[in-house]
Short mmCIF file of C-alpha atoms in Angstrom, two decimals:
data_model
loop_
_atom_site.label_atom_id
_atom_site.label_comp_id
_atom_site.label_asym_id
_atom_site.label_seq_id
_atom_site.Cartn_x
_atom_site.Cartn_y
_atom_site.Cartn_z
CA MET M 24 0.02 -0.27 0.05
CA ALA M 25 1.06 3.72 -0.75
CA TRP M 26 2.51 5.44 1.91
CA PHE M 27 0.59 8.57 0.84
CA LYS M 28 -2.67 8.88 -0.40
CA ARG M 29 -4.74 11.73 -1.65
CA LYS M 30 -7.72 12.70 0.23
CA THR M 31 -9.26 15.09 -1.79
CA LYS M 32 -9.41 14.90 -5.48
CA GLY M 33 -8.53 17.69 -7.76
CA ILE M 34 -6.08 20.45 -7.44
CA THR M 35 -6.48 22.58 -4.24
CA THR M 36 -3.81 25.23 -4.53
CA SER M 37 -5.45 28.61 -5.70
CA THR M 38 -4.23 30.57 -8.75
CA GLU M 39 -2.96 33.31 -6.37
CA GLU M 40 -1.03 30.87 -3.82
CA LYS M 41 0.88 29.16 -6.97
CA LYS M 42 4.80 30.15 -7.07
CA ASP M 43 6.23 30.27 -10.37
CA THR M 44 9.86 29.64 -11.05
CA PRO M 45 11.48 33.06 -12.37
CA LYS M 46 12.38 33.10 -16.01
CA GLY M 47 16.01 33.28 -16.55
CA LEU M 48 17.17 31.32 -13.53
CA TRP M 49 18.79 28.63 -15.29
CA TYR M 50 20.38 27.86 -18.46
CA LYS M 51 20.37 24.69 -20.23
CA SER M 52 23.14 24.17 -22.81
CA PRO M 53 22.56 22.33 -26.18
CA THR M 54 24.85 19.38 -24.37
CA GLY M 55 22.19 19.44 -21.89
CA LYS M 56 24.10 20.97 -18.72
CA ILE M 57 22.31 22.98 -16.41
CA ILE M 58 23.93 26.24 -14.96
CA ASP M 59 22.61 29.03 -12.78
CA THR M 60 22.49 32.14 -14.94
CA GLU M 61 24.52 34.48 -12.02
CA GLU M 62 27.13 31.86 -12.24
CA LEU M 63 27.11 31.66 -16.06
CA GLU M 64 27.51 35.43 -15.73
CA LYS M 65 30.35 35.42 -13.67
CA ASN M 66 31.98 32.86 -15.88
CA PHE M 67 32.07 35.31 -18.90
CA TYR M 68 28.94 33.19 -20.23
CA VAL M 69 30.35 30.30 -20.67
CA SER M 70 29.09 26.56 -19.52
CA PRO M 71 31.69 25.60 -16.82
CA GLU M 72 30.89 21.92 -17.55
CA ASP M 73 31.19 21.54 -21.15
CA GLY M 74 33.09 25.04 -22.09
CA TYR M 75 30.05 25.82 -24.44
CA HIS M 76 30.23 29.63 -25.47
CA VAL M 77 26.70 31.11 -24.90
CA ARG M 78 25.80 33.83 -27.48
CA ILE M 79 25.95 37.23 -26.14
CA GLY M 80 25.60 40.71 -27.46
CA SER M 81 27.73 43.96 -27.76
CA LYS M 82 26.80 44.85 -24.09
CA GLU M 83 28.47 41.95 -23.05
CA TYR M 84 31.76 42.04 -25.12
CA PHE M 85 31.99 45.66 -24.18
CA GLU M 86 31.90 44.77 -20.41
CA ILE M 87 34.69 42.04 -21.12
CA LEU M 88 37.12 44.11 -23.29
CA PHE M 89 36.82 47.80 -22.14
CA ASP M 90 38.43 48.69 -18.58
CA ASP M 91 35.67 48.63 -16.01
CA GLY M 92 33.04 48.38 -18.90
CA GLU M 93 33.41 52.31 -19.85
CA PHE M 94 33.48 53.39 -23.37
CA LYS M 95 31.99 56.31 -25.55
CA GLU M 96 29.57 54.85 -28.02
CA LEU M 97 30.24 56.27 -31.84
CA ASP M 98 27.33 57.12 -34.28
CA ALA M 99 24.82 55.55 -31.65
CA ASN M 100 21.73 57.05 -33.19
CA LEU M 101 22.73 56.23 -36.85
CA THR M 102 19.51 54.02 -38.16
CA SER M 103 18.25 52.61 -41.43
CA LYS M 104 15.75 54.13 -43.83
CA ASP M 105 13.94 52.23 -46.61
CA PRO M 106 15.17 53.25 -49.97
CA LEU M 107 13.61 50.08 -51.63
CA LYS M 108 10.33 50.15 -50.09
CA PHE M 109 10.77 46.82 -49.48
CA GLU M 110 7.77 44.71 -47.85
CA ASP M 111 7.49 41.07 -47.21
CA ASN M 112 4.97 40.07 -44.63
CA LYS M 113 5.69 43.09 -43.11
CA LYS M 114 7.04 46.45 -44.04
CA TYR M 115 10.79 46.92 -43.71
CA PRO M 116 10.36 49.97 -41.60
CA ASP M 117 7.78 48.33 -39.41
CA ARG M 118 10.54 45.40 -38.78
CA LEU M 119 13.16 47.85 -37.99
CA LYS M 120 10.90 49.53 -35.29
CA ALA M 121 9.76 46.09 -33.96
CA ALA M 122 13.84 44.72 -33.71
CA GLN M 123 14.53 48.13 -31.99
CA GLU M 124 11.71 47.81 -29.57
CA LYS M 125 12.67 44.32 -28.74
CA THR M 126 16.29 44.66 -28.53
CA LYS M 127 16.67 48.58 -27.34
CA LEU M 128 19.60 48.48 -30.28
CA LYS M 129 19.41 50.98 -33.17
CA ASP M 130 20.77 48.44 -35.67
CA ALA M 131 22.78 45.06 -35.76
CA VAL M 132 26.10 46.69 -34.81
CA ARG M 133 27.64 49.06 -31.87
CA THR M 134 30.94 50.77 -32.04
CA GLY M 135 32.39 52.33 -29.26
CA VAL M 136 36.13 53.65 -28.13
CA GLY M 137 38.00 53.25 -24.71
CA LYS M 138 40.43 51.95 -22.83
CA SER M 139 41.72 48.20 -22.72
CA LYS M 140 44.42 47.31 -20.32
CA GLY M 141 45.09 50.85 -20.13
CA LYS M 142 45.40 51.89 -24.21
CA ASP M 143 42.99 53.29 -26.39
CA LEU M 144 41.01 50.82 -28.64
CA VAL M 145 38.17 51.00 -31.17
CA ILE M 146 35.71 48.05 -30.94
CA ALA M 147 32.82 47.36 -33.32
CA CYS M 148 30.54 44.71 -32.11
CA MET M 149 27.52 43.00 -33.86
CA ASP M 150 24.30 41.96 -32.22
CA PHE M 151 22.50 38.54 -33.76
CA SER M 152 19.54 39.73 -31.79
CA PHE M 153 18.76 42.30 -34.08
CA ILE M 154 17.23 40.68 -37.24
CA GLY M 155 19.94 38.00 -37.30
CA GLY M 156 22.72 40.52 -37.10
CA SER M 157 22.21 41.11 -40.72
CA MET M 158 24.35 43.47 -42.36
CA GLY M 159 22.65 46.47 -44.03
CA SER M 160 23.64 49.91 -44.88
CA VAL M 161 23.93 51.24 -41.36
CA VAL M 162 25.92 48.25 -40.22
CA GLY M 163 28.59 49.22 -43.12
CA GLU M 164 28.50 52.52 -42.45
CA LYS M 165 29.20 52.35 -38.71
CA ILE M 166 32.05 49.69 -39.14
CA ALA M 167 33.72 52.35 -41.78
CA ARG M 168 33.23 55.40 -39.92
CA ALA M 169 34.48 53.33 -36.59
CA ALA M 170 37.49 52.60 -39.14
CA ASP M 171 37.91 56.30 -39.56
CA TYR M 172 37.93 57.02 -36.10
CA ALA M 173 40.84 54.49 -35.40
CA LEU M 174 42.61 56.04 -38.61
CA LYS M 175 42.29 59.60 -37.64
CA HIS M 176 43.27 58.79 -33.59
CA GLU M 177 45.77 55.82 -34.82
CA MET M 178 44.32 53.44 -32.48
CA PRO M 179 43.91 49.62 -33.21
CA PHE M 180 40.61 48.14 -34.42
CA VAL M 181 38.82 45.21 -33.08
CA MET M 182 35.94 43.88 -35.31
CA ILE M 183 33.43 41.36 -33.56
CA SER M 184 31.61 39.29 -35.78
CA LYS M 185 28.36 37.80 -35.10
CA SER M 186 25.70 37.73 -38.51
CA GLY M 187 23.57 35.63 -40.57
CA GLY M 188 24.90 37.70 -43.53
CA ALA M 189 23.54 40.11 -45.76
CA ARG M 190 20.17 41.98 -44.97
CA MET M 191 17.80 41.05 -47.94
CA MET M 192 15.48 43.93 -47.05
CA GLU M 193 18.43 46.26 -48.79
CA ALA M 194 19.22 44.08 -51.36
CA ALA M 195 22.30 45.30 -53.40
CA LEU M 196 22.54 48.32 -51.01
CA SER M 197 23.52 45.61 -48.27
CA LEU M 198 25.85 43.82 -50.88
CA MET M 199 27.72 47.18 -51.42
CA GLN M 200 28.89 47.27 -47.69
CA LEU M 201 31.19 44.30 -48.54
CA ALA M 202 33.30 46.47 -50.85
CA LYS M 203 33.07 49.63 -48.53
CA THR M 204 34.07 47.89 -45.26
CA SER M 205 36.95 45.88 -46.96
CA ALA M 206 38.16 49.29 -48.24
CA LYS M 207 38.34 50.86 -45.02
CA ILE M 208 40.37 47.69 -43.73
CA ALA M 209 42.71 48.18 -46.38
CA GLN M 210 43.30 51.78 -45.30
CA LEU M 211 43.83 50.48 -41.88
CA ALA M 212 46.76 48.08 -43.25
CA GLU M 213 48.09 50.97 -45.58
CA ALA M 214 48.64 53.09 -42.24
CA LYS M 215 49.97 50.13 -40.21
CA ILE M 216 47.15 50.10 -37.72
CA PRO M 217 46.32 47.14 -36.28
CA TYR M 218 43.21 45.13 -37.10
CA ILE M 219 41.86 42.11 -34.97
CA SER M 220 39.07 39.90 -36.45
CA LEU M 221 36.96 38.10 -34.01
CA CYS M 222 34.83 35.43 -35.40
CA THR M 223 31.56 34.51 -33.01
CA ASP M 224 28.63 31.90 -33.59
CA PRO M 225 27.69 32.33 -36.05
CA THR M 226 29.63 34.34 -38.41
CA THR M 227 28.37 33.61 -41.93
CA GLY M 228 27.38 35.29 -45.59
CA GLY M 229 28.75 38.84 -46.58
CA THR M 230 30.51 39.11 -43.06
CA THR M 231 32.73 36.36 -43.83
CA ALA M 232 32.89 37.37 -47.55
CA SER M 233 34.47 40.91 -46.13
CA PHE M 234 35.75 42.37 -42.87
CA ALA M 235 35.31 39.22 -41.01
CA MET M 236 38.33 37.43 -42.55
CA LEU M 237 40.78 40.49 -43.45
CA GLY M 238 42.23 41.22 -39.89
CA ASP M 239 46.03 41.27 -39.31
CA ILE M 240 44.88 38.55 -37.11
CA ASN M 241 41.91 36.10 -37.40
CA ILE M 242 40.73 34.75 -34.03
CA SER M 243 37.49 32.79 -32.86
CA GLU M 244 35.80 31.24 -29.61
CA PRO M 245 35.24 27.70 -29.44
CA GLY M 246 32.86 25.86 -31.60
CA ALA M 247 31.80 29.06 -33.29
CA LEU M 248 30.04 28.17 -36.79
CA ILE M 249 32.32 30.24 -39.39
CA GLY M 250 31.62 30.05 -43.21
CA PHE M 251 29.69 31.87 -46.27
CA ALA M 252 26.71 29.56 -46.97
CA GLY M 253 25.54 27.17 -44.19
CA PRO M 254 26.54 23.68 -44.22
CA ARG M 255 23.12 22.32 -45.57
CA VAL M 256 23.27 24.57 -48.34
CA VAL M 257 26.95 23.43 -49.02
CA ARG M 258 25.91 19.98 -49.02
CA ASP M 259 22.64 20.25 -51.22
CA THR M 260 25.05 22.03 -53.87
CA THR M 261 27.84 20.06 -53.92
CA GLY M 262 25.73 16.93 -53.59
CA GLN M 263 28.47 15.42 -51.09
CA GLU M 264 28.86 14.71 -47.61
CA LEU M 265 30.87 17.12 -45.47
CA PRO M 266 33.69 16.31 -43.08
CA GLU M 267 33.18 16.09 -39.50
CA GLY M 268 32.98 19.58 -37.84
CA PHE M 269 33.02 21.31 -41.24
CA GLN M 270 32.82 25.21 -40.67
CA THR M 271 33.61 25.24 -36.70
CA ALA M 272 36.12 27.39 -35.83
CA GLU M 273 38.49 24.23 -34.89
CA PHE M 274 37.99 23.11 -38.38
CA LEU M 275 38.95 26.40 -39.96
CA LEU M 276 41.92 26.61 -37.58
CA GLU M 277 43.38 23.25 -38.91
CA HIS M 278 43.05 24.52 -42.38
CA GLY M 279 44.59 27.68 -41.92
CA PHE M 280 41.84 30.15 -42.05
CA LEU M 281 42.26 31.25 -38.31
CA ASP M 282 45.23 32.21 -36.22
CA PHE M 283 44.16 30.96 -32.94
CA ILE M 284 40.87 29.93 -30.93
CA SER M 285 40.81 31.80 -27.21
CA HIS M 286 38.24 31.02 -24.64
CA ARG M 287 36.04 34.12 -23.69
CA LYS M 288 37.78 34.67 -20.24
CA ASN M 289 41.17 35.19 -22.28
CA LEU M 290 39.84 37.33 -24.74
CA LYS M 291 41.17 40.53 -23.29
CA ASN M 292 44.52 39.44 -22.44
CA LYS M 293 44.88 37.49 -26.04
CA ILE M 294 43.61 40.52 -28.04
CA ASN M 295 46.00 43.22 -26.28
CA GLN M 296 48.86 40.69 -26.42
CA TYR M 297 48.86 40.45 -30.19
CA ILE M 298 48.32 44.04 -30.74
CA ASP M 299 51.32 44.76 -28.47
CA LEU M 300 53.25 42.30 -30.68
CA ILE M 301 51.98 43.79 -33.94
CA THR M 302 52.99 47.34 -32.69
CA ASN M 303 56.40 46.32 -31.43
CA GLN M 304 55.66 47.78 -27.49
CA PRO M 305 56.19 45.74 -24.46
CA LEU M 306 53.59 43.34 -23.52
CA ARG M 307 51.30 44.49 -21.01
CA ALA M 308 50.89 42.34 -17.94
#
């Protein structure tokens, strides 16, 4: 006989008395590991059990890379227009407005300047939460202006890519950003100003075909998806099975497309170490 027997049928707890578990209290990684969100934040948003790097945005990267998280944002209010009058199941201006309200961002990239390990640094960081980190005219323009700022003030430039590719709602205008940003990176190289490219999960499409793979040093976080077209598209196009780990950061490192892979907690030290090496300066502790 069971040690417990319900005497009253049905649910007796009133709706007002029920206690819900607060949202965001726990995070479950793709491998099934459970971690407290506060612990996750303290560990640079990396699952300590399996090393899975959770996708984060510009806010978190700026906090990690800038000293005390302090920086001056550049071109903060630059926003997209609708020159093509694009409309699918939603008008483009309405889609932009919805994305801005949801993410509290103006577009899919933020740029800023501040101190990193005591020295000036310009950083452009993409936000995947804003229309899949898609690259439109504003993204290209803000990256170009950040590069111009780095050129004018002779500061190293770090680009953090996290993108699904070019923004279809701007069509050719979006594709033009590949050439514009690549030209700016060439100007940095000519002026001998360090350019570090950090590819995060995912870095695909036009970003990979332009600024994301043009760094003096190309680096990545563990397990990041990096490629032009996705694995499914490549498989369907070529009609061949793909190698294990295809388009992961580890695969690209093995085949010479990346210089190194860094755990997120080491990014600040690694980036500044390579800047010191490139500029022939004493290594900062």
